[in-house]
Amino acid sequence: MNQITNVQLKTPYLVFLGDVTEMLYAKTGAGIVQWCPEAVVGQIRLPGCSIDLGVPELCIQNAVLAGARSLIIGVAPMGGGIGANWSKVLNEAAAMGMDIVSGLHTDLAEIPGLVETASASGAALINVRRAPPRLPIGTGEKRTGLRLLTVGTDCAVGKKYSALALVKAMREQGMQATFRATGQTGIMIAGSGIPVDSVVSDFICGAAEVISPANHKEHWDVIEGQGSLFNPSYAGVSLGLLHGSQPDALVVCHDATRTQISTCKQYELPSIRECIALNLQCARLTNPKVRCVGICVNTSGLAPHKRTAYLQALTQETGLPCVDPLTDGCASIVDEIQRVWHGQAELA
């Protein structure tokens, strides 16, 4: 029985951005454009959408002429619902034979007329955010191989981007590394994974064990984190991933300009040191030797002349390599991993 969600999407893609006004809710589209740019022909937006992913603006007809074979819903509003005003665009795309790909909680079959339209044209309706059935409960048993989990001071601070950038840097240094997707965008990028926020809570730890199975002793599974222990909305899924993935290494992710929890504005963001300490404490339940090896920071909101000083101050404060994964890469964090785990130092 296959317990991993596998998706085979037809390329190239047209990214649908609806009418969102915050990049936080366009992270699926932004992730696809960032990590699969060769597969994207353009974007389509509804009136009022202020998000621009920097790709051509296309209507459905012109997208089909450009070769688009799938329309990807590139937005993830709070709660994972589908907007009532999306129906016209999605039905038009399906009528033109484009597959409709969704990473939302709401099933595409609930959109009025879409099942009939897709059936008539031969288009597929692909719901990525569906957990596989009959996942096991967590066992806590130690598995061979090595694991790194990205954790965060909040949700949507770059855990997926950091995990992908870390895998890239690891492979560039000759290491065996695999990105393990735990969210809808990551699954679309990698082609497989488990959307853990759709897993029944009793089975989150088991899902994390399934997604990072026993492997070669020097192979790294780099597991995409979700939520944050400090976010009241999503702390449960974060804790389940910590226990089930049994990480040997943690990388903390942070947005340099965020001061409040995104979904609960009455809560302030923790300090980096607080985030490291709590994640290590919780992770030690299933791996007492876990350690934090670096910090990835989204510095896009900082003035260019401030970003270097900001990262240097964090390094001085924590004693860990601190990078913006999209501008600096993750080589310095991988150097720390190599130093600790691959013959250049002993574990503390």
Short mmCIF file of C-alpha atoms in Angstrom, two decimals:
data_model
loop_
_atom_site.label_atom_id
_atom_site.label_comp_id
_atom_site.label_asym_id
_atom_site.label_seq_id
_atom_site.Cartn_x
_atom_site.Cartn_y
_atom_site.Cartn_z
CA MET A 1 0.00 0.00 0.00
CA ASN A 2 1.41 3.39 -1.03
CA GLN A 3 1.14 5.81 1.90
CA ILE A 4 2.65 8.79 0.07
CA THR A 5 0.61 11.24 -2.02
CA ASN A 6 2.01 11.16 -5.55
CA VAL A 7 1.03 13.71 -8.19
CA GLN A 8 1.84 13.84 -11.88
CA LEU A 9 0.94 17.28 -13.18
CA LYS A 10 0.83 18.23 -16.83
CA THR A 11 3.14 21.10 -17.69
CA PRO A 12 3.32 23.93 -18.41
CA TYR A 13 1.22 25.69 -15.78
CA LEU A 14 -0.98 28.76 -15.63
CA VAL A 15 -1.03 30.07 -12.03
CA PHE A 16 -4.36 31.38 -10.75
CA LEU A 17 -4.07 34.07 -8.06
CA GLY A 18 -7.72 34.88 -7.47
CA ASP A 19 -8.19 38.26 -5.82
CA VAL A 20 -5.69 37.99 -2.94
CA THR A 21 -3.90 41.09 -1.73
CA GLU A 22 -1.25 39.58 0.56
CA MET A 23 1.74 37.53 -0.57
CA LEU A 24 1.27 35.37 2.53
CA TYR A 25 -1.78 33.84 0.84
CA ALA A 26 -0.15 33.48 -2.58
CA LYS A 27 2.65 31.25 -1.32
CA THR A 28 1.65 28.28 -3.50
CA GLY A 29 1.94 30.30 -6.70
CA ALA A 30 5.11 32.01 -5.50
CA GLY A 31 6.68 28.67 -4.64
CA ILE A 32 5.88 27.18 -8.03
CA VAL A 33 7.33 30.20 -9.83
CA GLN A 34 10.45 30.23 -7.63
CA TRP A 35 11.31 26.52 -7.85
CA CYS A 36 9.73 25.45 -11.18
CA PRO A 37 10.08 28.59 -13.36
CA GLU A 38 10.57 26.56 -16.53
CA ALA A 39 7.11 25.02 -16.04
CA VAL A 40 5.16 28.29 -15.73
CA VAL A 41 3.75 30.13 -18.76
CA GLY A 42 1.99 32.88 -16.84
CA GLN A 43 -0.52 34.00 -14.23
CA ILE A 44 -4.20 34.92 -14.24
CA ARG A 45 -5.76 37.27 -11.68
CA LEU A 46 -9.23 38.48 -10.75
CA PRO A 47 -10.02 42.19 -10.32
CA GLY A 48 -8.63 43.44 -7.02
CA CYS A 49 -5.64 41.09 -6.92
CA SER A 50 -2.52 43.09 -6.08
CA ILE A 51 -0.05 40.19 -6.14
CA ASP A 52 2.23 39.92 -9.16
CA LEU A 53 4.58 36.93 -9.49
CA GLY A 54 6.54 38.53 -12.31
CA VAL A 55 5.34 36.17 -15.05
CA PRO A 56 3.22 37.03 -18.11
CA GLU A 57 -0.41 38.01 -17.52
CA LEU A 58 -2.58 35.68 -19.62
CA CYS A 59 -6.25 35.03 -20.16
CA ILE A 60 -7.36 31.40 -20.43
CA GLN A 61 -7.45 31.44 -24.24
CA ASN A 62 -3.96 32.92 -24.57
CA ALA A 63 -2.61 30.55 -21.92
CA VAL A 64 -3.86 27.58 -23.95
CA LEU A 65 -2.26 29.06 -27.06
CA ALA A 66 0.97 29.33 -25.05
CA GLY A 67 0.74 25.63 -24.28
CA ALA A 68 -0.66 25.64 -20.72
CA ARG A 69 -1.98 22.21 -19.77
CA SER A 70 -2.76 22.77 -16.08
CA LEU A 71 -4.25 25.64 -14.11
CA ILE A 72 -2.77 25.63 -10.62
CA ILE A 73 -4.68 27.42 -7.89
CA GLY A 74 -1.77 29.41 -6.52
CA VAL A 75 -3.42 30.85 -3.44
CA ALA A 76 -4.03 29.40 0.01
CA PRO A 77 -6.40 31.66 1.98
CA MET A 78 -6.83 31.06 5.69
CA GLY A 79 -8.92 27.94 6.16
CA GLY A 80 -8.14 26.59 2.70
CA GLY A 81 -11.46 27.49 1.10
CA ILE A 82 -12.30 28.21 -2.55
CA GLY A 83 -13.70 31.63 -3.37
CA ALA A 84 -17.23 31.75 -4.77
CA ASN A 85 -16.07 34.15 -7.49
CA TRP A 86 -13.45 31.68 -8.81
CA SER A 87 -16.00 29.44 -10.54
CA LYS A 88 -16.07 31.23 -13.89
CA VAL A 89 -12.29 31.12 -14.43
CA LEU A 90 -11.93 27.51 -13.30
CA ASN A 91 -14.81 26.33 -15.46
CA GLU A 92 -13.43 28.24 -18.45
CA ALA A 93 -10.01 26.61 -18.01
CA ALA A 94 -11.55 23.15 -17.65
CA ALA A 95 -13.70 23.70 -20.73
CA MET A 96 -10.51 24.39 -22.70
CA GLY A 97 -9.11 21.03 -21.55
CA MET A 98 -6.77 22.31 -18.83
CA ASP A 99 -6.40 20.16 -15.71
CA ILE A 100 -7.36 22.03 -12.53
CA VAL A 101 -4.90 21.54 -9.65
CA SER A 102 -5.80 22.57 -6.11
CA GLY A 103 -3.92 22.43 -2.85
CA LEU A 104 -6.88 23.67 -0.81
CA HIS A 105 -8.98 21.82 1.75
CA THR A 106 -12.17 22.35 -0.26
CA ASP A 107 -12.72 19.68 -2.91
CA LEU A 108 -12.79 20.89 -6.51
CA ALA A 109 -15.95 18.83 -6.99
CA GLU A 110 -17.80 21.36 -4.83
CA ILE A 111 -17.35 24.14 -7.41
CA PRO A 112 -20.64 24.52 -9.31
CA GLY A 113 -20.49 22.94 -12.75
CA LEU A 114 -16.81 22.03 -12.63
CA VAL A 115 -17.21 18.24 -12.57
CA GLU A 116 -19.50 18.34 -15.59
CA THR A 117 -17.27 20.78 -17.48
CA ALA A 118 -14.13 18.72 -16.82
CA SER A 119 -15.89 15.50 -17.78
CA ALA A 120 -17.00 16.96 -21.10
CA SER A 121 -13.52 18.20 -22.04
CA GLY A 122 -11.47 15.37 -20.55
CA ALA A 123 -9.76 17.66 -18.03
CA ALA A 124 -8.69 16.19 -14.69
CA LEU A 125 -9.57 17.65 -11.30
CA ILE A 126 -6.57 17.12 -9.01
CA ASN A 127 -6.92 17.68 -5.26
CA VAL A 128 -3.38 17.59 -3.84
CA ARG A 129 -4.30 18.24 -0.23
CA ARG A 130 -5.60 14.75 0.48
CA ALA A 131 -3.92 12.61 3.09
CA PRO A 132 -3.36 8.96 2.14
CA PRO A 133 -5.59 6.48 3.96
CA ARG A 134 -4.62 4.15 6.81
CA LEU A 135 -1.55 5.97 8.03
CA PRO A 136 0.06 4.35 11.09
CA ILE A 137 0.43 5.92 14.51
CA GLY A 138 3.93 6.98 15.47
CA THR A 139 6.18 4.39 17.06
CA GLY A 140 9.10 6.53 18.19
CA GLU A 141 11.46 3.80 17.02
CA LYS A 142 14.87 5.00 15.85
CA ARG A 143 15.43 4.79 12.10
CA THR A 144 18.72 4.66 10.22
CA GLY A 145 19.76 7.65 8.17
CA LEU A 146 19.89 11.34 9.08
CA ARG A 147 17.10 13.91 9.18
CA LEU A 148 16.85 17.68 9.17
CA LEU A 149 13.60 19.51 9.91
CA THR A 150 12.96 23.18 9.19
CA VAL A 151 11.04 24.89 12.00
CA GLY A 152 9.89 28.48 12.36
CA THR A 153 9.04 31.42 14.56
CA ASP A 154 5.70 31.49 12.71
CA CYS A 155 3.93 29.96 9.72
CA ALA A 156 4.85 31.14 6.20
CA VAL A 157 8.37 32.28 7.12
CA GLY A 158 10.26 30.18 4.56
CA LYS A 159 10.43 26.62 5.87
CA LYS A 160 9.74 25.10 2.44
CA TYR A 161 12.12 27.46 0.61
CA SER A 162 14.82 26.78 3.20
CA ALA A 163 14.41 23.01 2.93
CA LEU A 164 14.68 23.15 -0.87
CA ALA A 165 17.70 25.46 -0.70
CA LEU A 166 19.37 23.18 1.85
CA VAL A 167 18.91 20.12 -0.37
CA LYS A 168 20.41 22.04 -3.28
CA ALA A 169 23.43 23.09 -1.20
CA MET A 170 23.89 19.58 0.21
CA ARG A 171 23.92 18.02 -3.23
CA GLU A 172 26.39 20.63 -4.44
CA GLN A 173 28.73 19.43 -1.68
CA GLY A 174 28.31 15.80 -2.74
CA MET A 175 25.92 14.78 0.01
CA GLN A 176 22.98 12.42 -0.37
CA ALA A 177 19.87 14.49 0.34
CA THR A 178 16.15 14.28 -0.43
CA PHE A 179 13.48 16.95 0.01
CA ARG A 180 10.46 15.54 1.86
CA ALA A 181 7.30 17.56 1.22
CA THR A 182 4.66 17.95 3.93
CA GLY A 183 2.49 20.65 2.32
CA GLN A 184 0.58 21.08 -0.91
CA THR A 185 3.09 23.37 -2.63
CA GLY A 186 6.01 21.15 -1.71
CA ILE A 187 4.16 18.12 -3.06
CA MET A 188 3.52 19.95 -6.36
CA ILE A 189 7.23 20.77 -6.60
CA ALA A 190 8.58 17.38 -5.53
CA GLY A 191 5.83 15.22 -7.04
CA SER A 192 5.21 13.34 -3.79
CA GLY A 193 4.75 13.82 -0.07
CA ILE A 194 2.08 13.88 2.63
CA PRO A 195 -0.03 17.00 3.34
CA VAL A 196 0.23 16.73 7.10
CA ASP A 197 -2.34 19.41 7.87
CA SER A 198 -4.92 17.05 6.36
CA VAL A 199 -3.86 14.12 8.54
CA VAL A 200 -6.01 13.19 11.55
CA SER A 201 -4.10 14.40 14.60
CA ASP A 202 -3.46 10.93 16.05
CA PHE A 203 -1.51 10.01 12.91
CA ILE A 204 0.68 13.09 12.31
CA CYS A 205 3.71 11.50 13.99
CA GLY A 206 3.17 8.33 11.99
CA ALA A 207 2.92 10.34 8.78
CA ALA A 208 6.24 12.01 9.58
CA GLU A 209 7.81 8.58 10.11
CA VAL A 210 6.41 7.34 6.79
CA ILE A 211 7.71 10.34 4.87
CA SER A 212 11.24 9.96 6.25
CA PRO A 213 11.82 6.19 6.36
CA ALA A 214 14.97 4.30 7.27
CA ASN A 215 17.76 5.07 4.84
CA HIS A 216 21.52 4.85 4.27
CA LYS A 217 23.42 6.00 7.34
CA GLU A 218 24.79 9.12 5.59
CA HIS A 219 21.63 10.02 3.68
CA TRP A 220 19.78 13.17 4.74
CA ASP A 221 16.03 13.57 4.55
CA VAL A 222 15.31 17.32 4.64
CA ILE A 223 11.76 17.61 5.90
CA GLU A 224 9.61 20.63 5.13
CA GLY A 225 8.29 22.04 8.40
CA GLN A 226 4.77 23.33 8.98
CA GLY A 227 3.33 25.97 11.27
CA SER A 228 5.17 26.92 14.45
CA LEU A 229 5.17 25.87 18.08
CA PHE A 230 4.48 29.55 18.82
CA ASN A 231 1.45 29.86 16.53
CA PRO A 232 -1.76 29.01 18.44
CA SER A 233 -3.47 28.09 15.15
CA TYR A 234 -0.94 25.51 13.94
CA ALA A 235 1.26 24.44 16.87
CA GLY A 236 -0.23 20.93 16.88
CA VAL A 237 1.02 19.98 13.43
CA SER A 238 4.45 21.45 14.26
CA LEU A 239 4.80 19.29 17.36
CA GLY A 240 3.69 16.17 15.51
CA LEU A 241 6.34 16.73 12.84
CA LEU A 242 9.02 17.28 15.49
CA HIS A 243 8.26 14.00 17.22
CA GLY A 244 7.67 11.89 14.13
CA SER A 245 10.59 13.08 12.03
CA GLN A 246 13.06 12.49 14.90
CA PRO A 247 15.33 15.23 13.51
CA ASP A 248 19.04 15.04 14.03
CA ALA A 249 19.28 18.68 12.97
CA LEU A 250 16.98 21.69 13.09
CA VAL A 251 17.14 24.86 11.03
CA VAL A 252 15.10 27.76 12.38
CA CYS A 253 13.30 29.95 9.83
CA HIS A 254 12.26 33.55 10.45
CA ASP A 255 10.93 36.66 8.72
CA ALA A 256 13.12 39.62 9.65
CA THR A 257 10.29 42.16 9.52
CA ARG A 258 7.48 40.24 11.21
CA THR A 259 6.68 41.14 14.81
CA GLN A 260 3.32 39.42 15.39
CA ILE A 261 1.98 35.91 14.81
CA SER A 262 0.34 36.05 11.40
CA THR A 263 -2.95 34.39 12.32
CA CYS A 264 -3.17 35.72 15.90
CA LYS A 265 -2.07 39.35 15.92
CA GLN A 266 -2.36 39.60 19.70
CA TYR A 267 0.68 37.33 20.04
CA GLU A 268 4.21 38.63 19.55
CA LEU A 269 6.79 36.57 17.69
CA PRO A 270 9.31 34.77 19.91
CA SER A 271 12.98 35.60 19.81
CA ILE A 272 15.25 33.32 17.78
CA ARG A 273 16.79 32.01 21.00
CA GLU A 274 13.35 31.17 22.43
CA CYS A 275 12.43 29.38 19.21
CA ILE A 276 15.61 27.31 19.23
CA ALA A 277 15.23 26.37 22.90
CA LEU A 278 11.59 25.23 22.71
CA ASN A 279 12.02 23.28 19.48
CA LEU A 280 15.08 21.49 20.85
CA GLN A 281 13.26 20.69 24.10
CA CYS A 282 10.30 19.18 22.26
CA ALA A 283 12.42 17.34 19.68
CA ARG A 284 14.47 15.62 22.39
CA LEU A 285 11.52 13.35 23.20
CA THR A 286 12.36 11.19 20.17
CA ASN A 287 15.97 12.22 19.53
CA PRO A 288 17.93 13.35 22.60
CA LYS A 289 20.95 14.26 20.43
CA VAL A 290 19.13 16.76 18.20
CA ARG A 291 20.88 20.08 17.65
CA CYS A 292 20.23 23.34 15.84
CA VAL A 293 22.66 23.91 12.97
CA GLY A 294 21.60 27.23 11.46
CA ILE A 295 19.08 29.98 10.88
CA CYS A 296 17.38 30.91 7.59
CA VAL A 297 15.94 34.40 7.44
CA ASN A 298 13.67 36.03 4.89
CA THR A 299 15.32 39.47 4.64
CA SER A 300 13.34 40.67 1.62
CA GLY A 301 11.63 43.33 3.75
CA LEU A 302 14.91 44.84 4.94
CA ALA A 303 16.78 47.60 3.18
CA PRO A 304 19.78 46.09 1.34
CA HIS A 305 22.30 47.93 3.52
CA LYS A 306 20.73 46.47 6.69
CA ARG A 307 20.52 42.77 5.79
CA THR A 308 24.21 41.88 6.26
CA ALA A 309 24.36 43.54 9.67
CA TYR A 310 21.14 41.82 10.70
CA LEU A 311 22.45 38.36 9.81
CA GLN A 312 25.83 39.02 11.40
CA ALA A 313 24.15 40.11 14.63
CA LEU A 314 22.13 36.88 14.69
CA THR A 315 25.28 34.84 14.15
CA GLN A 316 26.99 36.64 17.00
CA GLU A 317 23.97 36.13 19.26
CA THR A 318 23.46 32.42 18.53
CA GLY A 319 26.86 31.18 17.39
CA LEU A 320 25.19 29.63 14.33
CA PRO A 321 25.43 30.34 10.59
CA CYS A 322 22.61 32.71 9.57
CA VAL A 323 21.65 33.18 5.91
CA ASP A 324 18.90 34.33 3.62
CA PRO A 325 18.53 31.10 1.60
CA LEU A 326 17.40 32.86 -1.59
CA THR A 327 20.15 35.47 -1.68
CA ASP A 328 23.02 33.76 0.14
CA GLY A 329 22.33 30.08 -0.38
CA CYS A 330 22.78 27.59 2.46
CA ALA A 331 26.42 26.56 1.99
CA SER A 332 27.49 27.83 5.41
CA ILE A 333 24.78 25.79 7.15
CA VAL A 334 25.80 22.72 5.16
CA ASP A 335 29.41 23.38 6.20
CA GLU A 336 28.23 23.20 9.82
CA ILE A 337 26.41 19.93 9.12
CA GLN A 338 29.52 18.49 7.48
CA ARG A 339 31.64 19.62 10.42
CA VAL A 340 29.41 17.93 12.96
CA TRP A 341 28.23 14.74 11.25
CA HIS A 342 30.77 13.79 8.66
CA GLY A 343 34.07 13.19 10.37
CA GLN A 344 35.20 16.68 11.33
CA ALA A 345 33.72 16.84 14.83
CA GLU A 346 32.14 14.68 17.52
CA LEU A 347 28.54 15.14 18.56
CA ALA A 348 28.25 16.95 21.84
#
